[in-house]
XYZ file of C-alpha atoms in Angstrom:
619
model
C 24.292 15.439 -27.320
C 22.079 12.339 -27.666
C 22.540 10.007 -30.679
C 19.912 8.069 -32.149
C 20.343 4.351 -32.831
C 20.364 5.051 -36.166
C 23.579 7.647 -36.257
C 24.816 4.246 -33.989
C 24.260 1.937 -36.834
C 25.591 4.242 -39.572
C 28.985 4.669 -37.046
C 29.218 0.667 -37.165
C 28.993 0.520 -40.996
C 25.559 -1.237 -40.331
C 23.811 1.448 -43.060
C 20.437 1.677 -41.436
C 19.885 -2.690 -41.013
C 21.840 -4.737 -38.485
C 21.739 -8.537 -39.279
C 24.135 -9.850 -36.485
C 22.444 -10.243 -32.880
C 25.921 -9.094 -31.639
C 25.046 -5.471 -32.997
C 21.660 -5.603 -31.817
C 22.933 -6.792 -28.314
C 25.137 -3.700 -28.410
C 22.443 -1.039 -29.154
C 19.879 -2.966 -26.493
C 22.837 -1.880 -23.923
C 23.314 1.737 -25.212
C 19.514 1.475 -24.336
C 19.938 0.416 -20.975
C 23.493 3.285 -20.264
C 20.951 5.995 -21.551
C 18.519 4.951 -18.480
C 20.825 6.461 -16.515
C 21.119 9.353 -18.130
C 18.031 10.219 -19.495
C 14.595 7.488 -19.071
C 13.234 9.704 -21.906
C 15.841 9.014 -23.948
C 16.320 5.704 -23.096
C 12.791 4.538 -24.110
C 13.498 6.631 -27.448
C 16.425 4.233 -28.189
C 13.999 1.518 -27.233
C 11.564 1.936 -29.532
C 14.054 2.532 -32.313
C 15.472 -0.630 -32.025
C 12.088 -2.688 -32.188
C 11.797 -0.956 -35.431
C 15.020 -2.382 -36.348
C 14.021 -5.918 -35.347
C 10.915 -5.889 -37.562
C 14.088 -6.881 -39.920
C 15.970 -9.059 -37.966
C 13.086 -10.425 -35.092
C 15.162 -11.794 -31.648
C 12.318 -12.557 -29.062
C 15.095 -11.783 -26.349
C 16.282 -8.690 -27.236
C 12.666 -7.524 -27.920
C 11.927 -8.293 -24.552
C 15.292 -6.407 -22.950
C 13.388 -3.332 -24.639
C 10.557 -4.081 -22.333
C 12.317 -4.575 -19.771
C 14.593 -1.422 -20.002
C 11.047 0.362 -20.777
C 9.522 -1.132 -17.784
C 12.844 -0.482 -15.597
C 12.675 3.372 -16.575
C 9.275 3.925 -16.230
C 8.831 2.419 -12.127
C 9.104 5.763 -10.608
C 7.035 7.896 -13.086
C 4.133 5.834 -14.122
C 3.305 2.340 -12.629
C 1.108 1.386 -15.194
C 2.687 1.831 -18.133
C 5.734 -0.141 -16.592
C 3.798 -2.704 -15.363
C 1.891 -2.493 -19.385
C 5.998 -2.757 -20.729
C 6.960 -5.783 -18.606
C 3.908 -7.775 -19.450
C 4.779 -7.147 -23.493
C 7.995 -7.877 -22.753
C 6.539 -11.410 -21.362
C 4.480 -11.770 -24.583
C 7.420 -11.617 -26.748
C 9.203 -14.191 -25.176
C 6.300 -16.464 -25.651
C 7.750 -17.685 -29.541
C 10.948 -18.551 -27.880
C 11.155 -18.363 -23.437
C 14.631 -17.385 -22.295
C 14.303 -18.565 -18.540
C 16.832 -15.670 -17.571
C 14.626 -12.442 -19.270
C 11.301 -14.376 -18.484
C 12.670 -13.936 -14.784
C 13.795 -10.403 -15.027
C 10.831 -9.042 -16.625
C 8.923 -10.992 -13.797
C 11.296 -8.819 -11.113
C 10.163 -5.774 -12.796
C 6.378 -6.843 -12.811
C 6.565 -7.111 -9.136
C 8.255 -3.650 -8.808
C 5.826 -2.202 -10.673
C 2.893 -3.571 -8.751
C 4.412 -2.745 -5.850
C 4.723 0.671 -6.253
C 0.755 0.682 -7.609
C 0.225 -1.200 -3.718
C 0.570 -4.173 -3.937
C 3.501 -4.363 -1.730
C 2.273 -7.664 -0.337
C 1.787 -9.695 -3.533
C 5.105 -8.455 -4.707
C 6.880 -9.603 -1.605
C 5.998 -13.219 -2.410
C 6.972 -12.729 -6.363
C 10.187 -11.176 -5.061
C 10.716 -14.716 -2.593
C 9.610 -16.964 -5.655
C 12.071 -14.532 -7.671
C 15.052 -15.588 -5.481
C 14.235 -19.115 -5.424
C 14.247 -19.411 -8.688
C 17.606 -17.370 -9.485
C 18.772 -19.804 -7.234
C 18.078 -23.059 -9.167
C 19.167 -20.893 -12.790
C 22.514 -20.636 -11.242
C 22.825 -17.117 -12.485
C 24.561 -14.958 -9.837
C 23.706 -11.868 -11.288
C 20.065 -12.709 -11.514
C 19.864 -13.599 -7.960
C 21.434 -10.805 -6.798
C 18.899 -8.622 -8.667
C 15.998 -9.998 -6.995
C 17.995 -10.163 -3.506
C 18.095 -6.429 -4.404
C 14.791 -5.822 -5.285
C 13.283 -7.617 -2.221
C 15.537 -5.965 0.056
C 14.630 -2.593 -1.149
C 11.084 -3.426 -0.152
C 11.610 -4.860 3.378
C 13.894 -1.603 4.391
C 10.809 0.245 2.752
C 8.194 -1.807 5.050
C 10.997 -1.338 8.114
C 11.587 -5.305 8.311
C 15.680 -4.083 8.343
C 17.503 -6.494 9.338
C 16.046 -8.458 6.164
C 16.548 -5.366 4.363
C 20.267 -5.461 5.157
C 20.889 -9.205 4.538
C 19.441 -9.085 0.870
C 21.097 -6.022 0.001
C 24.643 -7.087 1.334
C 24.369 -10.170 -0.533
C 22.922 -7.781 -3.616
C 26.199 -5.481 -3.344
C 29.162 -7.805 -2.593
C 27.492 -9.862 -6.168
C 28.001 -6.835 -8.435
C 31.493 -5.978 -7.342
C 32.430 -9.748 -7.629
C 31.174 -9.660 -11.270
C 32.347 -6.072 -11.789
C 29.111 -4.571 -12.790
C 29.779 -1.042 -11.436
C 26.504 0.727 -12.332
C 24.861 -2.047 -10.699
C 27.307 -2.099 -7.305
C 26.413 2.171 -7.426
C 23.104 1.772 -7.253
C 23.228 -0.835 -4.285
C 25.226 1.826 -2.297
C 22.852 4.283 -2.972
C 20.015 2.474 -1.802
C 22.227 1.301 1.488
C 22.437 5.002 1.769
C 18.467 5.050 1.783
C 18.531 2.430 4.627
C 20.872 4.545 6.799
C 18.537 7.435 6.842
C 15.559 5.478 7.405
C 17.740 4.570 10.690
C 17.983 7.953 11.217
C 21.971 7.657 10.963
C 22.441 10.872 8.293
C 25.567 10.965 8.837
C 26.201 7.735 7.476
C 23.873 8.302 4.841
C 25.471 11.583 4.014
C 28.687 9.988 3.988
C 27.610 7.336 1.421
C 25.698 9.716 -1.038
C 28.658 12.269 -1.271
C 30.687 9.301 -2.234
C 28.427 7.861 -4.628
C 27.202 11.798 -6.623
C 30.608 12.255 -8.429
C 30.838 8.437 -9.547
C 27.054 9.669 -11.185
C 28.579 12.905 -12.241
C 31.438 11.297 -13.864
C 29.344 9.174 -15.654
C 26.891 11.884 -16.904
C 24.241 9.434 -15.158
C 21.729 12.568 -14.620
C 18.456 11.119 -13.776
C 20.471 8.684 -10.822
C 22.478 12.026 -10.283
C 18.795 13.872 -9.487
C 17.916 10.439 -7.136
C 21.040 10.668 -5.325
C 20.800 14.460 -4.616
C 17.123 13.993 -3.774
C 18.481 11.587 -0.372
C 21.172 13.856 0.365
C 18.823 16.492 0.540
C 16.495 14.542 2.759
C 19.641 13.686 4.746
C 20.471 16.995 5.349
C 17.280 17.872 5.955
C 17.204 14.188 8.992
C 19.917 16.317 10.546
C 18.197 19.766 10.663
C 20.247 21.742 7.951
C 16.933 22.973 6.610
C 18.706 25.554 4.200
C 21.520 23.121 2.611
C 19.127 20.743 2.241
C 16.359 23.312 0.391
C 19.574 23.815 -2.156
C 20.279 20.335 -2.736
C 16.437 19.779 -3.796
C 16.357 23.002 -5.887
C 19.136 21.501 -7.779
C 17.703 17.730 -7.529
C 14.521 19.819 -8.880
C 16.543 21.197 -11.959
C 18.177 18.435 -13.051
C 14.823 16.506 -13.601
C 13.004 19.265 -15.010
C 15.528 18.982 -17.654
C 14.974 16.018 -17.858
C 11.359 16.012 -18.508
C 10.432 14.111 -15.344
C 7.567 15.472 -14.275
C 7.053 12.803 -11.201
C 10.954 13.724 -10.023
C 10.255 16.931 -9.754
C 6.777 15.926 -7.852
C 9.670 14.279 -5.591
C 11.148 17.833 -5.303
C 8.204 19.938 -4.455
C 7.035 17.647 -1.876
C 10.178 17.655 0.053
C 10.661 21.657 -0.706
C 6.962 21.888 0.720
C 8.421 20.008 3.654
C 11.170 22.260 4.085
C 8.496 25.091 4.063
C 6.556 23.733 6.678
C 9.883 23.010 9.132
C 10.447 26.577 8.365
C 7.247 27.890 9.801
C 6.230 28.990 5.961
C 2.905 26.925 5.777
C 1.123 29.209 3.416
C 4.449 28.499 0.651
C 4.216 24.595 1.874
C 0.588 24.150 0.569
C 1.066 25.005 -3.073
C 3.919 22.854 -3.502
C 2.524 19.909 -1.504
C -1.021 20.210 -3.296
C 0.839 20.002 -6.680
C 2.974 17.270 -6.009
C -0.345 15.393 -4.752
C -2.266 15.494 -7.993
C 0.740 13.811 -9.625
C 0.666 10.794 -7.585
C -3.220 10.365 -7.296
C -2.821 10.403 -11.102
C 0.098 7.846 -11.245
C -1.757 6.146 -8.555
C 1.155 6.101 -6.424
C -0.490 5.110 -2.816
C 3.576 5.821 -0.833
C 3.414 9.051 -2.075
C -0.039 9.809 -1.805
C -0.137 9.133 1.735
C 3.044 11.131 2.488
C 1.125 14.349 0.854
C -1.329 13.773 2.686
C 0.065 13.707 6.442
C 2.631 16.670 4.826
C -0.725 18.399 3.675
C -2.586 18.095 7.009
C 0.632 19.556 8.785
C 0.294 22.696 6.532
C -3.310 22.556 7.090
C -3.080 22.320 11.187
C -0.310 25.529 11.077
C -3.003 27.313 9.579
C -5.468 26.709 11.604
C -7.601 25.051 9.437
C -8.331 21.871 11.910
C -11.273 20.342 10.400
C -9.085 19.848 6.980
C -6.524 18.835 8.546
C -7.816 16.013 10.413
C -9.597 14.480 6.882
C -6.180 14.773 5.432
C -4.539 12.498 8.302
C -6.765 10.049 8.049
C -6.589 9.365 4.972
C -2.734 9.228 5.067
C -3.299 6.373 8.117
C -5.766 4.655 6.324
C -3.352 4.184 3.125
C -0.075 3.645 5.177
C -2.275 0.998 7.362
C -3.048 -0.713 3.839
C 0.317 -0.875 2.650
C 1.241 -2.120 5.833
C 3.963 0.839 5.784
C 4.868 1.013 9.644
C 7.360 4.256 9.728
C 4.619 6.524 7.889
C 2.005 5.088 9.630
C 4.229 5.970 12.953
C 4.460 9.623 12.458
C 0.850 10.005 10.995
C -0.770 8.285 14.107
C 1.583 10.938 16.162
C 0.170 14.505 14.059
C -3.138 12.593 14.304
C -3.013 13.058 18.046
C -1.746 16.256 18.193
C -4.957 17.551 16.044
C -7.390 15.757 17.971
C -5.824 16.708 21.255
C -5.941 20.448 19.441
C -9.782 19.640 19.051
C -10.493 18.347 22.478
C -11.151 15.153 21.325
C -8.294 14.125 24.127
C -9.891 10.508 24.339
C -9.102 9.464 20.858
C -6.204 11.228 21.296
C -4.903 9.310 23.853
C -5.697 5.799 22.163
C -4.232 7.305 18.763
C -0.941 7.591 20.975
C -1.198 4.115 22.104
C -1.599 2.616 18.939
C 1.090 5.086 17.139
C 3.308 3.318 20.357
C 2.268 -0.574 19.223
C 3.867 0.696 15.639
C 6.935 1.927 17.503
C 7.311 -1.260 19.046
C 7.027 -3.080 15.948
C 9.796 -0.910 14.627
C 11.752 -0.906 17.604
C 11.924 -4.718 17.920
C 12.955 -4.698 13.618
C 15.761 -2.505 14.589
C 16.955 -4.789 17.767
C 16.735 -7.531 14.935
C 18.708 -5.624 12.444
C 21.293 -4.948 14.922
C 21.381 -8.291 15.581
C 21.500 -9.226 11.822
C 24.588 -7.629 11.388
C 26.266 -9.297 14.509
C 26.136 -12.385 13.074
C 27.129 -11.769 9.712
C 30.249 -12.994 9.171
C 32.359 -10.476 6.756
C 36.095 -10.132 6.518
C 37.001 -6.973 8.427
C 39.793 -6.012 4.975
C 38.396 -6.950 2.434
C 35.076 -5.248 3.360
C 37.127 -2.147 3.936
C 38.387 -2.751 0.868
C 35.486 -3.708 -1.165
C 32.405 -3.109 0.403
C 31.977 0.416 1.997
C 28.481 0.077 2.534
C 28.989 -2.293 5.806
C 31.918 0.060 7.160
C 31.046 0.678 11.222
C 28.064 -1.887 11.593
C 28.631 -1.216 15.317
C 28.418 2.216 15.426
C 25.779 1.948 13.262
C 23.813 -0.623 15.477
C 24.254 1.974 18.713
C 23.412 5.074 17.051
C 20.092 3.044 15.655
C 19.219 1.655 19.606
C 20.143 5.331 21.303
C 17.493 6.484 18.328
C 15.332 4.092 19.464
C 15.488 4.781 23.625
C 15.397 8.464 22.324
C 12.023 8.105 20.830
C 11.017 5.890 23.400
C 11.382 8.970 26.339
C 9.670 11.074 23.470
C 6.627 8.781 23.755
C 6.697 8.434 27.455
C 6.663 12.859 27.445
C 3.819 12.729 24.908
C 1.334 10.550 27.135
C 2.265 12.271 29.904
C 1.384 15.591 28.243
C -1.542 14.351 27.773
C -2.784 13.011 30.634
C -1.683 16.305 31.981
C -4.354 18.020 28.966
C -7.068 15.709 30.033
C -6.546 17.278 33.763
C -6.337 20.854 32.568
C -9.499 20.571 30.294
C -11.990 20.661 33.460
C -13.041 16.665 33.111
C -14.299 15.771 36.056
C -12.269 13.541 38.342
C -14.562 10.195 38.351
C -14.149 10.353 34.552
C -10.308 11.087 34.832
C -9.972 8.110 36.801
C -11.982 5.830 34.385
C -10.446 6.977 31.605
C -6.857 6.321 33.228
C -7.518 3.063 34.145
C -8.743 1.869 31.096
C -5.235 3.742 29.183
C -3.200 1.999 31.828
C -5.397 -1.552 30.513
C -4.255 -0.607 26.758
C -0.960 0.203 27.446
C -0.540 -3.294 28.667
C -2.036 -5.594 25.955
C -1.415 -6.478 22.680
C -4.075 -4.369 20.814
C -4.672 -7.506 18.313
C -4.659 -10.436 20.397
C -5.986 -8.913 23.627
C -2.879 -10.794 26.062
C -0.651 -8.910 27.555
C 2.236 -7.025 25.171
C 5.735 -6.995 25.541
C 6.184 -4.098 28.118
C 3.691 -6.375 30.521
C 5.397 -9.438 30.289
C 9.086 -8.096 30.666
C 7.729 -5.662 33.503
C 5.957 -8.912 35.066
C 9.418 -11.157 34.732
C 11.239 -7.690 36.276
C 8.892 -8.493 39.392
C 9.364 -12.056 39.273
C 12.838 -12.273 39.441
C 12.953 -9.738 42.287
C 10.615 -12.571 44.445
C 12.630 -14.825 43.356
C 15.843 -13.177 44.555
C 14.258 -12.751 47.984
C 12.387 -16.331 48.122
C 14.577 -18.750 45.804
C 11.833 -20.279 44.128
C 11.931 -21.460 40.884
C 11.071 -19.628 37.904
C 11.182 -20.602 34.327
C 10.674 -19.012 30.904
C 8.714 -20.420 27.716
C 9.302 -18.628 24.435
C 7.120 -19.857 21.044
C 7.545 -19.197 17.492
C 4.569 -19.536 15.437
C 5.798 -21.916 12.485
C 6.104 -20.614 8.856
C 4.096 -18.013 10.251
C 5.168 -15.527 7.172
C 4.123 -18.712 4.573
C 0.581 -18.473 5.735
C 0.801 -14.721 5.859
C 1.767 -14.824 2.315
C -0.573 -17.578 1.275
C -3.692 -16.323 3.081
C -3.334 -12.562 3.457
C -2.861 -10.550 7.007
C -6.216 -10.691 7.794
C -5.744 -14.430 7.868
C -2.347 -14.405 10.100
C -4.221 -11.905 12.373
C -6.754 -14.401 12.775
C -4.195 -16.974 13.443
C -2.407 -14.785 15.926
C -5.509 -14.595 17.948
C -6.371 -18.173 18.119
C -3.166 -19.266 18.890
C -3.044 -16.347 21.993
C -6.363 -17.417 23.279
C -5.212 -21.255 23.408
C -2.198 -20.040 25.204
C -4.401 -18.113 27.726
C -6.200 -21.143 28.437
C -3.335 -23.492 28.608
C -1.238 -20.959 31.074
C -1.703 -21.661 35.197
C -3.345 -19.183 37.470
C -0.218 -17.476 38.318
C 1.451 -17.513 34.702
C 1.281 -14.457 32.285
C 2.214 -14.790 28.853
C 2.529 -12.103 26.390
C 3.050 -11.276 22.027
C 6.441 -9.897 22.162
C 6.299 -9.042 18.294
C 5.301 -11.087 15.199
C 4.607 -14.256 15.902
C 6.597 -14.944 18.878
C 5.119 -14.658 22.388
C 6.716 -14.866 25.694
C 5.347 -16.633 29.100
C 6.384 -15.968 32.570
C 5.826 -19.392 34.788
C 6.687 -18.337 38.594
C 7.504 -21.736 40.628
C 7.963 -23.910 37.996
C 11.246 -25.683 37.493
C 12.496 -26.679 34.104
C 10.809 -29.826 34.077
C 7.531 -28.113 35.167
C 7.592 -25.203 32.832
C 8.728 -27.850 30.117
C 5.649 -29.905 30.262
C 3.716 -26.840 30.404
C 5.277 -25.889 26.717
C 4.898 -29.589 25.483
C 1.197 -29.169 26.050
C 1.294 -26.214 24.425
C 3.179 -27.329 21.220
C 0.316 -30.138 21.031
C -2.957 -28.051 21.589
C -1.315 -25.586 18.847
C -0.930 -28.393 16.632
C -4.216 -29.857 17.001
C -5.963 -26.234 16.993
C -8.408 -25.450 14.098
C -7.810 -23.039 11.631
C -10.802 -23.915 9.628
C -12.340 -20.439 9.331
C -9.660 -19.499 7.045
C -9.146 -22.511 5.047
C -10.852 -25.683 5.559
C -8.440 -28.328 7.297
C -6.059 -25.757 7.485
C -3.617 -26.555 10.872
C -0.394 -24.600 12.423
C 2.187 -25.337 14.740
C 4.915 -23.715 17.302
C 8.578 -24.204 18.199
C 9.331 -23.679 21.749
C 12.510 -23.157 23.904
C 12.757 -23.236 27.587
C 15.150 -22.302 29.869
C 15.083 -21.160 34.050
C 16.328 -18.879 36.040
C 19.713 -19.204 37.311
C 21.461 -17.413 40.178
C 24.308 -16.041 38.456
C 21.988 -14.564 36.087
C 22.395 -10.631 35.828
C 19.172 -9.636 34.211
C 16.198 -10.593 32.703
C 17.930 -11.111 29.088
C 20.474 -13.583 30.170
C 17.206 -16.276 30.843
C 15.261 -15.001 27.882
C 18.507 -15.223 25.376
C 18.725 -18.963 26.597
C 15.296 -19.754 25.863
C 15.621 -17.674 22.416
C 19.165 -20.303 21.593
C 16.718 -23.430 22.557
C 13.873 -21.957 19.913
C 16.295 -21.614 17.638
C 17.387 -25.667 18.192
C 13.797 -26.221 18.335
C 13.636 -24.903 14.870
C 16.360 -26.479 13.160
C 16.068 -29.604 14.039
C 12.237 -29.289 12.581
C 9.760 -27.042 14.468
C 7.014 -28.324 15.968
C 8.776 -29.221 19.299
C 10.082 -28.040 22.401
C 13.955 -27.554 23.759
C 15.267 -27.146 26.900
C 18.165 -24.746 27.436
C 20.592 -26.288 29.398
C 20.164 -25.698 33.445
């Protein structure tokens, strides 16, 4: 049974006024246990207690109110939480508490985030941690480590991901805030499966539902059943995972949450469509789509949407279908939201292939590969992430689950990867195969292949080569140079607080960037050279013949036309610059990745000893 905060004041002796703040602080966090529970109830107790403080005004607890409002209200209506943490602002105005003014800011960003604006909120969640920093406040800084790192795993930037919400999860069991340290294990849970390792995830959430059980926490209960579902569902168990959601389902339609259950019938009309059931799927899916239009929730609206097209495809109604996907890659390319965009560039193809548009198809699958790249290359770094973190194998036993088999973890997310990779490979050969089988004629075929082969070699934004060019070209190379023992040297560049200018400017502005600084590369490379964008802002470049010495001048004048190279069509005067590290060939060297990782340790001194330079790696 749910008590008001008035039976609460009457059980304290308090007889309907509370004078002390103490009592008031202790009613603000029955508030903020009840958003657990109940987000319906927990705004209840919140508006109850601003009544109260009409007698006894406290500009802080007034805005922890706000905040609790705003913090309840994320997944269900971004507005209104976005309305509840700028109130909560305003009341602080009379009397700033540094500490609130920064939480309500954290849940500000949230809010915005999930309304879009994933990119502005990325740079309020940086500011966030810089300023926890300076406060001192470990729990402060851990929430906006936690908040930010929720929103790189979301964006597939992992290894990021992983760092903030380690640091997030080992503060709250320091300081013993147990709700708090749940809720970070449930979202590392969330980052398994988007690595595709269910099993882990499964592992996590089955630990994590009777702690929310135990603590009658039903609405994180629902959440938590909602990812073991999907879990499940990762692995194939397509009918123990339609149970899980019909319960997940339940719980929040007793719960009044109309935009949890939206959760449930879009993953149900999921299950429907896995199931061959597309005529149950569409209901469910259309449903669930009107509630996020209306909450304006752009994640979920584009997730509908490629769902919606699948339903539409299985029922043959193409034409629909194709509209649906496109919208879903147009909103996923917005939010910059590279797994969704992934998988709605790969149904894209298959309906245009369906419609003997095989063309487009083809370059749909090229660019749906550039996004698997992008990925793949944030999971290498992930993996990496975690090798050098530097935990103590007990007491992270002991105290921190969450980072239990990192290894195991890091191979199961790489097989994923090659898996998906051989996928790809099938796919284009498919339909290459589709183009020969549709009665093109052969003079066409032949055009058509050599200009794939071109696109499948370069960087679609800059225009260079990519990175399957420039490794396959340093394969070669190192073969020659096997058989001829001429030198051969790599260069690898950084561009220089490429993300601050990203930030600062927008991506269109670091895509412009990108370009200017690959075409002055071009330019500055020799006739027999190839450089390439490996991912990001780094780029790679392949100098056959050149010794260390050579291939280090050749980076020097690199690192000085970048730094002199105008950037003036985004913002007047504005200039960039690169770190660079060098490093040749050797003959004991087994592959490829023994000269690149050399270079890579050399741009890594280049950078901390204060970019804009060039290091050799020793010969």
């Amino acid at each position: 049974m749910n008590c008001s905060i008035a039976a609460i004041l009457i059980a304290v002796g308090a007889a309907g006024r509370v004078s002390a703040s103490g009592d008031l602080q202790a009613l603000l966090e029955q508030a903020v246990a009840a958003s657990y529970r109940s987000p319906v109830e927990a705004r209840r107790l919140d508006a109850e207690l601003r009544t109260l403080l009409r007698d006894a005004p406290d500009s802080t607890i007034e805005a922890g109110t706000y905040l609790n409002d705003c913090r309840s209200l994320i997944e269900e209506d971004g507005e209104q939480a976005l309305a509840a943490a700028l109130a909560g602002k305003a009341a602080l105005d009379q009397a700033p508490d540094q500490v609130m003014q920064l939480r309500l800011e954290l849940c500000e960003y949230a809010a915005r985030e999930y309304l879009g604006q994933s990119s502005e909120s990325l740079v309020g969640y940086d500011r966030a941690v810089a300023q926890a920093e300076n406060l001192g406040v470990s729990s402060l800084e851990a929430e906006a480590r936690f908040a930010r790192g929720e929103l790189r795993g979301y964006e597939g930037h992992y290894g990021d991901a992983l760092e903030d919400m380690q640091f997030a999860c080992r503060k709250y069991h320091e300081l013993g805030l147990a709700d708090e340290a749940l809720s970070c294990v449930q979202a590392i849970a969330v980052l398994y499966f988007r690595l595709e390792d269910y099993d882990r995830a499964i592992e996590y959430l089955q630990d994590v539902i009777p702690e929310r059980e135990a603590r009658n926490q039903t609405h994180m209960l629902a959440d938590a059943l909602y990812n073991l579902a999907r879990a499940r569902e990762g692995k194939g168990d397509l009918e123990q995972a339609r149970g899980i959601y019909e319960r997940s389902q339940q719980l929040s339609s007793a719960l009044g949450n109309e935009t949890s259950e939206a959760y449930s019938a879009q993953a149900l009309g999921r299950i429907f469509i896995r199931q061959n059931e597309p005529a149950r799927a569409l209901p469910l899916l259309d449903s669930a789509l009107a509630v996020f239009r209306r909450l304006k929730d752009q994640d979920y609206t584009a997730r509908l949407l490629a769902a919606r097209a699948e339903a539409l495809f299985m029922l043959g109604r193409s034409k629909e279908a194709l509209a649906s996907v496109e919208a879903a890659v147009a909103i996923y390319g917005e939010l910059r939201q590279l797994p969704g965009l992934e998988q709605s560039y790969q149904l894209l193809a298959r309906i245009l292939l369906h419609g003997a548009q095989a063309e487009r198809a083809a370059k749909t699958l090229l660019l749906e590969r550039d996004v698997h790249a992008q990925l793949d290359l944030a999971r290498r770094d992930e993996s990496l992430a975690r090798q050098r973190a530097e935990f103590d194998t007990e007491r992270k036993e002991q105290s921190n689950r969450f980072l239990r088999s990192r290894n195991k973890l890091t191979a199961r997310a790489l097989e994923g990867v090659q898996r998906i990779d051989r996928l790809k490979t099938a796919v284009i050969l498919l339909s290459a195969l589709l183009l020969l089988m549709g009665g093109v004629f052969v003079a066409r075929q032949l055009a058509l292949a050599r200009r794939l082969s071109a696109l499948a070699m370069a960087d679609e934004l800059t225009g260079i080569g990519n990175r399957r060019s420039v490794l396959a070209f340093l394969d070669e190379q190192i073969r020659l140079h096997r058989a001829s023992g001429k030198p051969l040297s790599v260069v690898l560049l950084d561009i220089d607080r490429f993300k601050q200018l990203n930030d600062l400017y927008g991506h269109a502005a670091g895509d412009q960037a990108l370009k200017s600084v690959a075409d002055l590369c071009q330019q500055l490379m020799r006739d027999n050279d190839k450089i390439g964008r490996t991912g990001g802002e780094e780029f790679l470049a392949v100098l056959p013949g050149a010794p260390l010495s050579d291939a280090g001048d050749v980076a020097w004048r690199l690192c000085e036309q970048v730094r002199e190279l105008s950037l003036d069509a985004i913002d007047p005067g504005l200039r960039t610059s690169v770190s660079i590290g060098v490093s040749q060939w050797r003959a004991d060297d087994a592959d490829a990745q023994e000269v690149i990782k050399r270079a890579d340790t050399a741009l890594y001194e280049a950078k901390a000893t204060g970019r804009n330079r060039v290091e050799l790696a020793p010969g």
